[in-house]
Structures are given as structure tokens and as C-alpha cells.
mmCIF file of C-alpha atoms (C1' of nucleotides) in Angstrom:
data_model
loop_
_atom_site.group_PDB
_atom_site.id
_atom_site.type_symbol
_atom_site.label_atom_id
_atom_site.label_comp_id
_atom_site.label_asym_id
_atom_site.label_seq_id
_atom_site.Cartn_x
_atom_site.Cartn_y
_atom_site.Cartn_z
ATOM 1 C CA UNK G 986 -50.201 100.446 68.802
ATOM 2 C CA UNK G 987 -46.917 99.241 67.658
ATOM 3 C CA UNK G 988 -44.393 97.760 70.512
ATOM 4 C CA UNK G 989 -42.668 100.862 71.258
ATOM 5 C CA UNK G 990 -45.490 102.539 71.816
ATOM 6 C CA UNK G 991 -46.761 99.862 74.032
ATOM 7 C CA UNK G 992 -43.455 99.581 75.801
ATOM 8 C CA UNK G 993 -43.194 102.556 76.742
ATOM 9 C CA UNK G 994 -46.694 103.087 77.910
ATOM 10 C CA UNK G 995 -46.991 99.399 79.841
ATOM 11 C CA UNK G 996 -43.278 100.758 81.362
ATOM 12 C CA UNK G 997 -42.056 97.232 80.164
ATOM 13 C CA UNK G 998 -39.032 96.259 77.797
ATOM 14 C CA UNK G 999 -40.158 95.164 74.286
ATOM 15 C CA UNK G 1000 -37.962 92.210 74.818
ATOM 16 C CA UNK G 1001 -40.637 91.507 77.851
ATOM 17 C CA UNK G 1002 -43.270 91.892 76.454
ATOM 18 C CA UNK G 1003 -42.405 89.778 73.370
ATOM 19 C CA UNK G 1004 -41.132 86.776 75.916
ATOM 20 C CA UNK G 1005 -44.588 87.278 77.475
ATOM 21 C CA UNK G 1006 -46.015 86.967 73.863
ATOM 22 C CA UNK G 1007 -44.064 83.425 73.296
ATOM 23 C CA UNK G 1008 -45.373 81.759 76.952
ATOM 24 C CA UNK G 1009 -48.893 82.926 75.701
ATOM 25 C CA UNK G 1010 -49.271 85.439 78.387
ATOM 26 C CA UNK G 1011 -50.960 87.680 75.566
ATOM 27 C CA UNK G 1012 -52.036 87.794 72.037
ATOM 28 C CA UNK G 1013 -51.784 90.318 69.777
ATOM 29 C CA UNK G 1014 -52.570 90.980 66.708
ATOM 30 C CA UNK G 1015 -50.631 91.048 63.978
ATOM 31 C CA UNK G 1016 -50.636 93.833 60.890
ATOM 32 C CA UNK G 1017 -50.027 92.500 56.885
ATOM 33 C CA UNK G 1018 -46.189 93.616 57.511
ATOM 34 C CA UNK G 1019 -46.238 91.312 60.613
ATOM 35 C CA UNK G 1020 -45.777 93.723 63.132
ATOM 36 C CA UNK G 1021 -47.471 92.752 66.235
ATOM 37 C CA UNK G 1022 -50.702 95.428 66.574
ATOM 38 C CA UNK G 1023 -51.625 96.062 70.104
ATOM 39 C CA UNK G 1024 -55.354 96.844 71.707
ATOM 40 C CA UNK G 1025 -55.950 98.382 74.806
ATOM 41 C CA UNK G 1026 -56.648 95.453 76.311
ATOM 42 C CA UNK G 1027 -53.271 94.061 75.803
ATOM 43 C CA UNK G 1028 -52.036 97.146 77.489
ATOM 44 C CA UNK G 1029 -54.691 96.978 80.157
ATOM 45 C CA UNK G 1030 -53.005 93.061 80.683
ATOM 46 C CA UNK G 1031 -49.439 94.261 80.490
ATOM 47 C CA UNK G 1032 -49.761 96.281 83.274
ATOM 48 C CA UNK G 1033 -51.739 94.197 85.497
ATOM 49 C CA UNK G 1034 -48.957 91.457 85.052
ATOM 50 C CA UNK G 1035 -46.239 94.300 85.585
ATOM 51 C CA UNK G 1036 -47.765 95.373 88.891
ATOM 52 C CA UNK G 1037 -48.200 91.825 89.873
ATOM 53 C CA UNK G 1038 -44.170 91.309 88.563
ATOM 54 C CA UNK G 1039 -43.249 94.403 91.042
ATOM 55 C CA UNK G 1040 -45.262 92.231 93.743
ATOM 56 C CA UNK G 1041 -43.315 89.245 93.717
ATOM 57 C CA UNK G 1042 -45.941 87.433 91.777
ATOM 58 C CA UNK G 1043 -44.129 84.580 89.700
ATOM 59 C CA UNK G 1044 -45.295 84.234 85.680
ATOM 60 C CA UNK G 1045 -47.708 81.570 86.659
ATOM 61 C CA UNK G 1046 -49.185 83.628 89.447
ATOM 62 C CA UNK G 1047 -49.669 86.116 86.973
ATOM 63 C CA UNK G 1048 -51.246 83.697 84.364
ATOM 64 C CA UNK G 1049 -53.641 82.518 87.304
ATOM 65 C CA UNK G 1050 -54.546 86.160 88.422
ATOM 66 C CA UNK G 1051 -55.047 87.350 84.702
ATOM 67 C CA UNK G 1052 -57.795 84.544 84.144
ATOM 68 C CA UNK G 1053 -59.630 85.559 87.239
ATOM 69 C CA UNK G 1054 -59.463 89.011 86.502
ATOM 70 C CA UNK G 1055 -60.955 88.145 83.594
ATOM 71 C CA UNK G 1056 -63.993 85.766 85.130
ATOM 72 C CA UNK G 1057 -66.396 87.632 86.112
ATOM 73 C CA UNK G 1058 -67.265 84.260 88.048
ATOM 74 C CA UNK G 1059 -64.752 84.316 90.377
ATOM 75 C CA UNK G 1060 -64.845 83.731 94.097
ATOM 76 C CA UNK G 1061 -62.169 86.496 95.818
ATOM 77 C CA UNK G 1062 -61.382 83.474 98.024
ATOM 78 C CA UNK G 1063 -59.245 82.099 94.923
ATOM 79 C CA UNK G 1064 -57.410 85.541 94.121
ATOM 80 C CA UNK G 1065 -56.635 85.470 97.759
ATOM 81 C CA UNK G 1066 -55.387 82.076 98.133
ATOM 82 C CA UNK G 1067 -52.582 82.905 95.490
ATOM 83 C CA UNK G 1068 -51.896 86.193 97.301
ATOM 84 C CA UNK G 1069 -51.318 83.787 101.052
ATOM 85 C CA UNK G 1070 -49.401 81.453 99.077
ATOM 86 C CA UNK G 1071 -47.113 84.217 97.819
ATOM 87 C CA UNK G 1072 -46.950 85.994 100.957
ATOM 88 C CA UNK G 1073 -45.897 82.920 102.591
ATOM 89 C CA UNK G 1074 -43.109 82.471 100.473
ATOM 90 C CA UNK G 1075 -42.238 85.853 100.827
ATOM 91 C CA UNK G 1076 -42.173 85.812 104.866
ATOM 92 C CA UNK G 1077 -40.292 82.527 104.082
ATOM 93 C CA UNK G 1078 -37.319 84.157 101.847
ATOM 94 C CA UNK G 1079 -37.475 87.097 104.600
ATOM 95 C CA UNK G 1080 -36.859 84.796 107.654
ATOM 96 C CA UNK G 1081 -33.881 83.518 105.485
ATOM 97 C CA UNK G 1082 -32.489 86.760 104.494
ATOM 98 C CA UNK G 1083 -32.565 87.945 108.053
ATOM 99 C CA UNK G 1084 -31.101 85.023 109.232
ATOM 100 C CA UNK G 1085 -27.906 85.427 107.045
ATOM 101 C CA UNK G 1086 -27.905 89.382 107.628
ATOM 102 C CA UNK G 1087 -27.649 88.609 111.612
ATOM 103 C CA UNK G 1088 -24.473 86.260 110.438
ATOM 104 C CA UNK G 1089 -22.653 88.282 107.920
ATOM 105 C CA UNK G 1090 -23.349 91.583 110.307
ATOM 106 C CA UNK G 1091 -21.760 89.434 113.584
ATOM 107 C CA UNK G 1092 -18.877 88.673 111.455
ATOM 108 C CA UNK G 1093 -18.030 91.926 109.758
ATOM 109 C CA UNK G 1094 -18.353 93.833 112.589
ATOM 110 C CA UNK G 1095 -15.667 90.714 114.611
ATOM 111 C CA UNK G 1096 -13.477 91.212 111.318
ATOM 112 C CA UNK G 1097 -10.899 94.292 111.719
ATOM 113 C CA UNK G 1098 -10.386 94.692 107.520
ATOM 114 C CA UNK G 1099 -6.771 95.641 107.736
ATOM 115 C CA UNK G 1100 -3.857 94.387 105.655
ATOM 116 C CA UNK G 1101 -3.337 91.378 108.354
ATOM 117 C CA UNK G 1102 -4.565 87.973 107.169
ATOM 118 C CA UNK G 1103 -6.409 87.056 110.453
ATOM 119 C CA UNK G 1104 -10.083 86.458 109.776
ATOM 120 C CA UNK G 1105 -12.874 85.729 111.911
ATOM 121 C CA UNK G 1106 -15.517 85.313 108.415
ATOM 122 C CA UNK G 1107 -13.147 82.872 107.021
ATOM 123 C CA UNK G 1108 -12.252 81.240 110.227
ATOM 124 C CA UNK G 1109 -16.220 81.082 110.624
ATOM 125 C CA UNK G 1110 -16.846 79.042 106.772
ATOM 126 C CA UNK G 1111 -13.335 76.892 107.992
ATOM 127 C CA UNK G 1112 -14.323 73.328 109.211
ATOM 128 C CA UNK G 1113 -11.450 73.648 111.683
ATOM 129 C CA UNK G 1114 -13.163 76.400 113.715
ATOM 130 C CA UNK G 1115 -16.101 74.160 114.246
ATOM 131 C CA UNK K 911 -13.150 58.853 99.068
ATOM 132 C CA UNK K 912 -15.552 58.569 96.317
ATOM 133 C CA UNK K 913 -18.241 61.103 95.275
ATOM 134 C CA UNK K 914 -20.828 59.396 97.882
ATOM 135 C CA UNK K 915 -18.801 59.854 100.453
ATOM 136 C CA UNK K 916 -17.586 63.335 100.278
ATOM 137 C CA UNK K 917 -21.364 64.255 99.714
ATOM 138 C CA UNK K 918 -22.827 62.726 102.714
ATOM 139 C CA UNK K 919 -19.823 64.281 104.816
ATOM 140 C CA UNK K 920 -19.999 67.534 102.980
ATOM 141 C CA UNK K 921 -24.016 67.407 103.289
ATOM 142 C CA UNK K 922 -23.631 68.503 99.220
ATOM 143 C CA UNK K 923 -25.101 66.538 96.681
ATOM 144 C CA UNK K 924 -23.212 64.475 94.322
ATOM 145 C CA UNK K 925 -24.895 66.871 91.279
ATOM 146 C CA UNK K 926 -23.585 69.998 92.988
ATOM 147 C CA UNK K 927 -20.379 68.286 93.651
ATOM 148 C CA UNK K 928 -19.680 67.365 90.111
ATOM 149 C CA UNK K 929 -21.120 70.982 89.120
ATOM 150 C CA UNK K 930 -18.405 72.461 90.827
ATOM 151 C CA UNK K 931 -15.967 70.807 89.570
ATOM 152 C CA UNK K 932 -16.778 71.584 85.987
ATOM 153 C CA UNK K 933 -16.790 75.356 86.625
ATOM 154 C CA UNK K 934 -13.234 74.638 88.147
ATOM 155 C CA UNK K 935 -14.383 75.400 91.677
ATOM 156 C CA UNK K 936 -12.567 72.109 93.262
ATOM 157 C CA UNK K 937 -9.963 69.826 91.149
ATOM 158 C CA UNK K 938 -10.159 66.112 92.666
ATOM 159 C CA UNK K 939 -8.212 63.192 91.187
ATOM 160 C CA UNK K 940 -9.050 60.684 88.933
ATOM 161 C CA UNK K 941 -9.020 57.278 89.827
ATOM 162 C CA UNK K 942 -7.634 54.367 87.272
ATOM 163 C CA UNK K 943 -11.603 53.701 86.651
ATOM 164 C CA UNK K 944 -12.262 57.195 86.106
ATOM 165 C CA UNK K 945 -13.835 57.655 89.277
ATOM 166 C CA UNK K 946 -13.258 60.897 91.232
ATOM 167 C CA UNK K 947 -10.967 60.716 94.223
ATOM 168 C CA UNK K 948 -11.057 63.172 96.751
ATOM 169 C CA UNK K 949 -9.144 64.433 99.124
ATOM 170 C CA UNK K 950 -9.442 66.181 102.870
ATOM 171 C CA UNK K 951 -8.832 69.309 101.661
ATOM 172 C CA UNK K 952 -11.829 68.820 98.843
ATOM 173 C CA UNK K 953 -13.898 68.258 102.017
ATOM 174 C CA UNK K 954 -12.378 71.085 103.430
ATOM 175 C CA UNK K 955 -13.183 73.284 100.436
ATOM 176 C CA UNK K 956 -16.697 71.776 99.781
ATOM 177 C CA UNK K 957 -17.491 72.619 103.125
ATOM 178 C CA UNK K 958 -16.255 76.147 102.475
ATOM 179 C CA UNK K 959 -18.491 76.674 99.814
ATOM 180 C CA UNK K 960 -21.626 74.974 101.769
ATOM 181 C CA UNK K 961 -21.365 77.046 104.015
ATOM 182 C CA UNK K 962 -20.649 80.134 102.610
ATOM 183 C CA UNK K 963 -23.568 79.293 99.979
ATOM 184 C CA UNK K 964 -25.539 79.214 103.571
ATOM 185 C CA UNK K 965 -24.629 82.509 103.793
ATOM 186 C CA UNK K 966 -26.281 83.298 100.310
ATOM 187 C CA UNK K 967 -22.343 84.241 98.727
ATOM 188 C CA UNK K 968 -22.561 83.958 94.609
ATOM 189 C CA UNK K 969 -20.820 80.815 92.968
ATOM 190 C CA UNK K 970 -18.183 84.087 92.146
ATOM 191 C CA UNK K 971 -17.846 85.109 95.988
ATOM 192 C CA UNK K 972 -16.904 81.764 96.785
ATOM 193 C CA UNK K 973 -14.086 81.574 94.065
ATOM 194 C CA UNK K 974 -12.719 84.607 95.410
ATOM 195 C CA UNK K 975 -13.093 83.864 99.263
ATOM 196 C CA UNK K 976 -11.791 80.695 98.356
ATOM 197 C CA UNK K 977 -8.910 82.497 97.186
ATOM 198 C CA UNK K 978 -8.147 84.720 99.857
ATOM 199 C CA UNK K 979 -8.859 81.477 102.460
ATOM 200 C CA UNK K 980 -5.332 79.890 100.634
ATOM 201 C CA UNK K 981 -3.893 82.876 100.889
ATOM 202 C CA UNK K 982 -1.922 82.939 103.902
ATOM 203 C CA UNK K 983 -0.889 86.735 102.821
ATOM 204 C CA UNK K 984 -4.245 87.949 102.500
ATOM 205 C CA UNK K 985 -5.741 91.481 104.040
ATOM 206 C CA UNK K 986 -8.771 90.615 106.487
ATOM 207 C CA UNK K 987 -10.019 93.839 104.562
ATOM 208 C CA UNK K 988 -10.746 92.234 100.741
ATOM 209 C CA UNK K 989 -12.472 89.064 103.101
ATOM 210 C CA UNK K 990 -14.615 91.893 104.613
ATOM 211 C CA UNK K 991 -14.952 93.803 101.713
ATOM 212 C CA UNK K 992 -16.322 90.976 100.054
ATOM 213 C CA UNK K 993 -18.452 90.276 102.880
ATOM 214 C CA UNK K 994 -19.541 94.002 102.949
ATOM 215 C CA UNK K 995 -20.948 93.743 99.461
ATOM 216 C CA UNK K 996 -23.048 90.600 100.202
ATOM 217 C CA UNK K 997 -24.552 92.146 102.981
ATOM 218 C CA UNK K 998 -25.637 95.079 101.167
ATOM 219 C CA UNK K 999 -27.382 93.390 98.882
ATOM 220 C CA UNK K 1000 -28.859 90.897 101.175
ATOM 221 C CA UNK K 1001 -30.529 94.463 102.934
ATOM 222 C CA UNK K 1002 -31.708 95.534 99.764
ATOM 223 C CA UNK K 1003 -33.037 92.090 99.285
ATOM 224 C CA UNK K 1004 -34.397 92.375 102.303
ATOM 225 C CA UNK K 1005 -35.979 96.531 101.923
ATOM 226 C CA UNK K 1006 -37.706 95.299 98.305
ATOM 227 C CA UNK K 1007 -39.815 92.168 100.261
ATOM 228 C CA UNK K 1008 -40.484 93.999 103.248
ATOM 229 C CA UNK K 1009 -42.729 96.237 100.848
ATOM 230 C CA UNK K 1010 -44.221 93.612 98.551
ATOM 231 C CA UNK K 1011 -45.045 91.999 102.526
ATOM 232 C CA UNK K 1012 -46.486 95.151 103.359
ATOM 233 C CA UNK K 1013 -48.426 95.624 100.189
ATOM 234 C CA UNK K 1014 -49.836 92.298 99.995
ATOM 235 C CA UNK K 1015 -50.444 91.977 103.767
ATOM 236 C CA UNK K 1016 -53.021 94.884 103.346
ATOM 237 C CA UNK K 1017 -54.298 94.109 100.190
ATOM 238 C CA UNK K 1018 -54.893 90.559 101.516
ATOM 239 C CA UNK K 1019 -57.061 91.537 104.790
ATOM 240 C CA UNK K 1020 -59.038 93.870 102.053
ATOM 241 C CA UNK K 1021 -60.223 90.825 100.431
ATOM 242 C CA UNK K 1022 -63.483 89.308 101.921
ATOM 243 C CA UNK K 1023 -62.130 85.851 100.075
ATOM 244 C CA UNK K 1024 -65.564 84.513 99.942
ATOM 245 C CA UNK K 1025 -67.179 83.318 96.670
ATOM 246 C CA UNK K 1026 -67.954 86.907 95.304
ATOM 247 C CA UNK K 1027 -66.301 88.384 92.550
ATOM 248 C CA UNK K 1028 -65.283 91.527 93.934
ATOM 249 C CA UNK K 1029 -61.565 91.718 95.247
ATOM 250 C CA UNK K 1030 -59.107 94.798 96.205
ATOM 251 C CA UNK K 1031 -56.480 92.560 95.148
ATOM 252 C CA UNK K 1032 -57.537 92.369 91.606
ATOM 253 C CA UNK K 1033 -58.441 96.403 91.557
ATOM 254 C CA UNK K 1034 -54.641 97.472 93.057
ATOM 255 C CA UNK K 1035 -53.481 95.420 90.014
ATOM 256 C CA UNK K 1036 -56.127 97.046 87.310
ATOM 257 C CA UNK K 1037 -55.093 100.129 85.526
ATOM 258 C CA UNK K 1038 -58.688 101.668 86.384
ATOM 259 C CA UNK K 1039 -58.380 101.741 89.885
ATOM 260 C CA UNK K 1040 -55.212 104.479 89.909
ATOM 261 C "C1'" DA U 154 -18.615 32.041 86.870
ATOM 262 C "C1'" DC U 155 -22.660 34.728 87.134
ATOM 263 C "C1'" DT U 156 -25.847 37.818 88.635
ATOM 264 C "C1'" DT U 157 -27.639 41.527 91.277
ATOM 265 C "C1'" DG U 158 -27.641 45.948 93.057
ATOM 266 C "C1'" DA U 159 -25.348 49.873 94.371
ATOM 267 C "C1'" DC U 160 -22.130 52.742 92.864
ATOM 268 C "C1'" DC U 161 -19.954 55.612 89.364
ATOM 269 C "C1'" DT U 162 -19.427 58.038 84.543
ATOM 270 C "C1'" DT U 163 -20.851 61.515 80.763
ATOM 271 C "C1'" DC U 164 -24.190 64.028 78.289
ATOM 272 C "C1'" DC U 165 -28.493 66.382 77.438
ATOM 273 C "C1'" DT U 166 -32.505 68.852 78.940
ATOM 274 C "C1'" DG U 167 -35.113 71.924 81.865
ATOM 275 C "C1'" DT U 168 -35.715 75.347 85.415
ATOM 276 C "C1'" DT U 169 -37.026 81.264 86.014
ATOM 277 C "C1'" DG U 170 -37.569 85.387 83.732
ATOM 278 C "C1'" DG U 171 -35.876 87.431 80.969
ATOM 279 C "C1'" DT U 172 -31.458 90.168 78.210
ATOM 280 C "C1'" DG U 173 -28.198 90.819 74.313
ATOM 281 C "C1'" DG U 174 -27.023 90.432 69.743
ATOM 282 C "C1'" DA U 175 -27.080 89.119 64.786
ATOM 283 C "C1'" DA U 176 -29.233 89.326 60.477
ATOM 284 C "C1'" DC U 177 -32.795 90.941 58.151
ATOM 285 C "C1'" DC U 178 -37.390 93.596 56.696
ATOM 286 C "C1'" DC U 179 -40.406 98.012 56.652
ATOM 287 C "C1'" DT U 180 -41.372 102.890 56.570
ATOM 288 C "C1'" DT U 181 -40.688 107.581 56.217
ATOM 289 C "C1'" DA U 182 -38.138 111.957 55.878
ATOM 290 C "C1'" DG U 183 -34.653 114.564 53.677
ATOM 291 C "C1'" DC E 715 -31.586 107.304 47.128
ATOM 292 C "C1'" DT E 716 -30.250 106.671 51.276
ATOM 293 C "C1'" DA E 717 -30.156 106.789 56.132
ATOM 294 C "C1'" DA E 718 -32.380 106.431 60.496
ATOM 295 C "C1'" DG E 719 -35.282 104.365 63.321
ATOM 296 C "C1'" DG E 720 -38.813 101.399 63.693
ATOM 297 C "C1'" DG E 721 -40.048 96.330 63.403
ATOM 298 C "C1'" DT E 722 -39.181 90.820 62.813
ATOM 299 C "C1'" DT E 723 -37.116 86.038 64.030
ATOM 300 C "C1'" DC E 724 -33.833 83.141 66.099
ATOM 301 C "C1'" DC E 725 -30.045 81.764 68.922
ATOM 302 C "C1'" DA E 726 -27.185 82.201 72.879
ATOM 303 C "C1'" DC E 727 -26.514 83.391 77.635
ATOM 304 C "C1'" DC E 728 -27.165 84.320 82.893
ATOM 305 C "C1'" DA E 729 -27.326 81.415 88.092
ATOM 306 C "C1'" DA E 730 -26.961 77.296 90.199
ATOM 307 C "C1'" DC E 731 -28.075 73.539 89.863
ATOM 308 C "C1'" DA E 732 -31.731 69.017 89.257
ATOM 309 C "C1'" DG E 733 -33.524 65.078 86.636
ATOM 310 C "C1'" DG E 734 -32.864 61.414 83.798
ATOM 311 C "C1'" DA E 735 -30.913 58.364 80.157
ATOM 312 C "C1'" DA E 736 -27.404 55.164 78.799
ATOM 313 C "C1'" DG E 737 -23.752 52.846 80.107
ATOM 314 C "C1'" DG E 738 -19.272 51.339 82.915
ATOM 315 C "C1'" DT E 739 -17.545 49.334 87.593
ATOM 316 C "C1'" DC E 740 -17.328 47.017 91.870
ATOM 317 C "C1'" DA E 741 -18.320 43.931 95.710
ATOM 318 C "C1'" DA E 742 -21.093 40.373 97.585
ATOM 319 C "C1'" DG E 743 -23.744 36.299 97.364
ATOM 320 C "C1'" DT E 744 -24.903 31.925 95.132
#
DNA sequence: ACTTGACCTTCCTGTTGGTGGAACCCTTAG
DNA sequence: CTAAGGGTTCCACCAACAGGAAGGTCAAGT
């Protein structure tokens, strides 16, 4: 399998999965013209990090999930342990978001958005209305 | 007032301070040593942008609420325009973590997360389990 | 006068996770 | 023989800063 092929089966950009190549995410092979020669293990690892991508999962989660998917060692409690971290963060960035969509929706709905310059958002990020 | 002082009173660091002057956000003086002078109304501004970097607005929002704020013949309606468009992406922000939380929340009370191998975390991210 | 320490300056690098483009090579069909 | 559509490397760029090096400046104490 060439990278097009790949691409398009892994659903991921060849860009991607080149970058992914160069932080030694995966190896492929390489043909006498140099073109990078995929297996179907790289494609089985391509989309196991893309589905762990789509799930928030940074690059080094990935890297940590790929070698215990690949340990047949393993203790679950370790795959687990990165999932809670992440999900933390996630609740974490959730909280946050919330917190600013309660704000901006207060002051949007208080703003009337007509062609007068009065302006209870700006008023709100002025130090004088505080 | 020096670039200490406007930072603790601004609650912005000195790095961010000096970022945003080099992407032309704020324009303080120069003193005869070369050290920045600033101004109340570069607290005023850098107080601004804290705050409206609270609120999760792009470097590029600021700049153009900044605008409207000196504007004294702005419409409230670009302000909430602007606004508007923040907010929608903070909800769809917002929609994309509520499913990865949702996701890994049951995928993580699947896992036993004992010392066994076996994992429903690992299979959802496998090719061979779909 | 000298030193010490706390400021300040600029400049360069690194972060995260890629994307875009240039310049060039390889292969195959018409 | 050439053109299209692969592939390759390398370099630059995005957001929004943070860290650190190397050096200038200032105020206080001795």
C-alpha cells in the first residue's frame, strides 16, 4: 500500500500520516524508489490513533495507548488511568467552556445590537464598570 | 509605570505583555533607557484584553473589540455580532466534548482496570471490534 | 566608588498537531 | 514523448504564548 491508498482507507490526510511517521508514531517500510510501503498493521495503528485523535486523546496518549495495545502484558488498570486522566481534563475544559457560555449568553442577550454605540459586553470587559 | 507594574495590576504577565505589543495589540512609550512606559489607558486596554481572553475571544476578536471599544460611533450590533460568533463556537466546543465525555465515561466503567489484559477501551479503538 | 540584586532589554527556541507550498522524482497511459 | 497523477523532502506557518540566555540599568547599602 502506497500513501494514498492508506490515506484514504485510515480516513487520515497523507500529510498526517507522514507527521505521524517523523514523531515515530509508525514505521513503514520503504520500496527501492523510496516510497513509503505500508502493511496492514500500519493501517490497523493508523486507525487506532485516529479513533483515539476523534477522542480527545493527545499524540502522547496515543503513543502510550498504542504500546499497550500492543503488550499483551498489560494491566487494563493502566489503559484506564490514561482514559481518567483525559476525561478529567475534558470535564475540566467543559466546566470552563460553560462558564464563559453562561457570560457571553447574559451579555448578548443584555446587548440590543442596533446601530447605537451603547454596550453592555464592552461596558462588561471596561475596568470602569467594575 | 514599568512592565512590572502594569503586569501585577493587569494580573498579565510581563511575556504576554511584551507579546502584545509586538503583534501591535498595545503601543506604550519608550523610556530614555529603552524601558517601556505605560500609560492608564495601556492598563485600561490590557485589562480589556484579560478579560475578554477570560472570555476565550481570539488574539483577532480582541483587535477588533478593541476597535469598536474606541469607537465612540460604533453599532452595539458588530460588538454583538462579534460576540455572537464566539459563542457559537464556544457551543460547538462545547457539543464535540460532551460526546468524547460521553464516550469515554462508558468506555471507562467497561474497563475492570485490574491487572488483566483485557480492556473495552482498547477494543472501541481496534479496527476488529467494528 | 563598588557591589549586589532586582529590574529591564532583545533574541532564539519550543510548545501542539498538524497544513500548505515549492521543487523535484517516479510511473504509466495515450 | 509527454502529460497526469502519484510519490519524495524540506521549509514555513498557525495560536498564543513560555522559558531561557546574554546583557544593560537602577537603586540601595557598605
Amino acid at each position: 500500500m502506497n500513501i494514498g491508498e492508506i490515506a484514504t482507507r485510515s480516513g487520515l490526510p497523507a500529510k498526517t500520516i507522514r507527521y505521524y511517521e517523523s514523531i515515530g508514531l509508525i514505521t513503514p517500510l520503504r520500496d527501492t524508489n523510496s516510497y513509503r510501503t505500508f502493511r496492514q498493521q500500519d493501517l490497523h495503528k493508523l486507525t487506532f490513533i485516529g479513533r483515539a485523535r476523534a477522542l480527545g486523546f493527545s499524540i502522547e496518549d496515543c503513543r502510550n495507548l498504542l504500546a499497550l495495545y500492543e503488550d499483551q502484558n498489560r494491566s487494563s488498570a493502566d489503559v484506564k488511568s490514561i482514559a481518567h486522566n483525559h476525561l478529567a481534563k475534558i470535564e475540566q475544559k467543559i466546566a470552563d467552556l460553560v462558564d464563559m457560555q453562561g457570560t457571553l449568553t447574559r451579555l448578548i442577550s443584555a446587548c440590543a445590537g442596533d446601530n447605537r454605540p451603547d454596550c453592555p459586553i464592552l461596558d462588561s470587559l471596561d475596568i470602569q464598570s467594575r
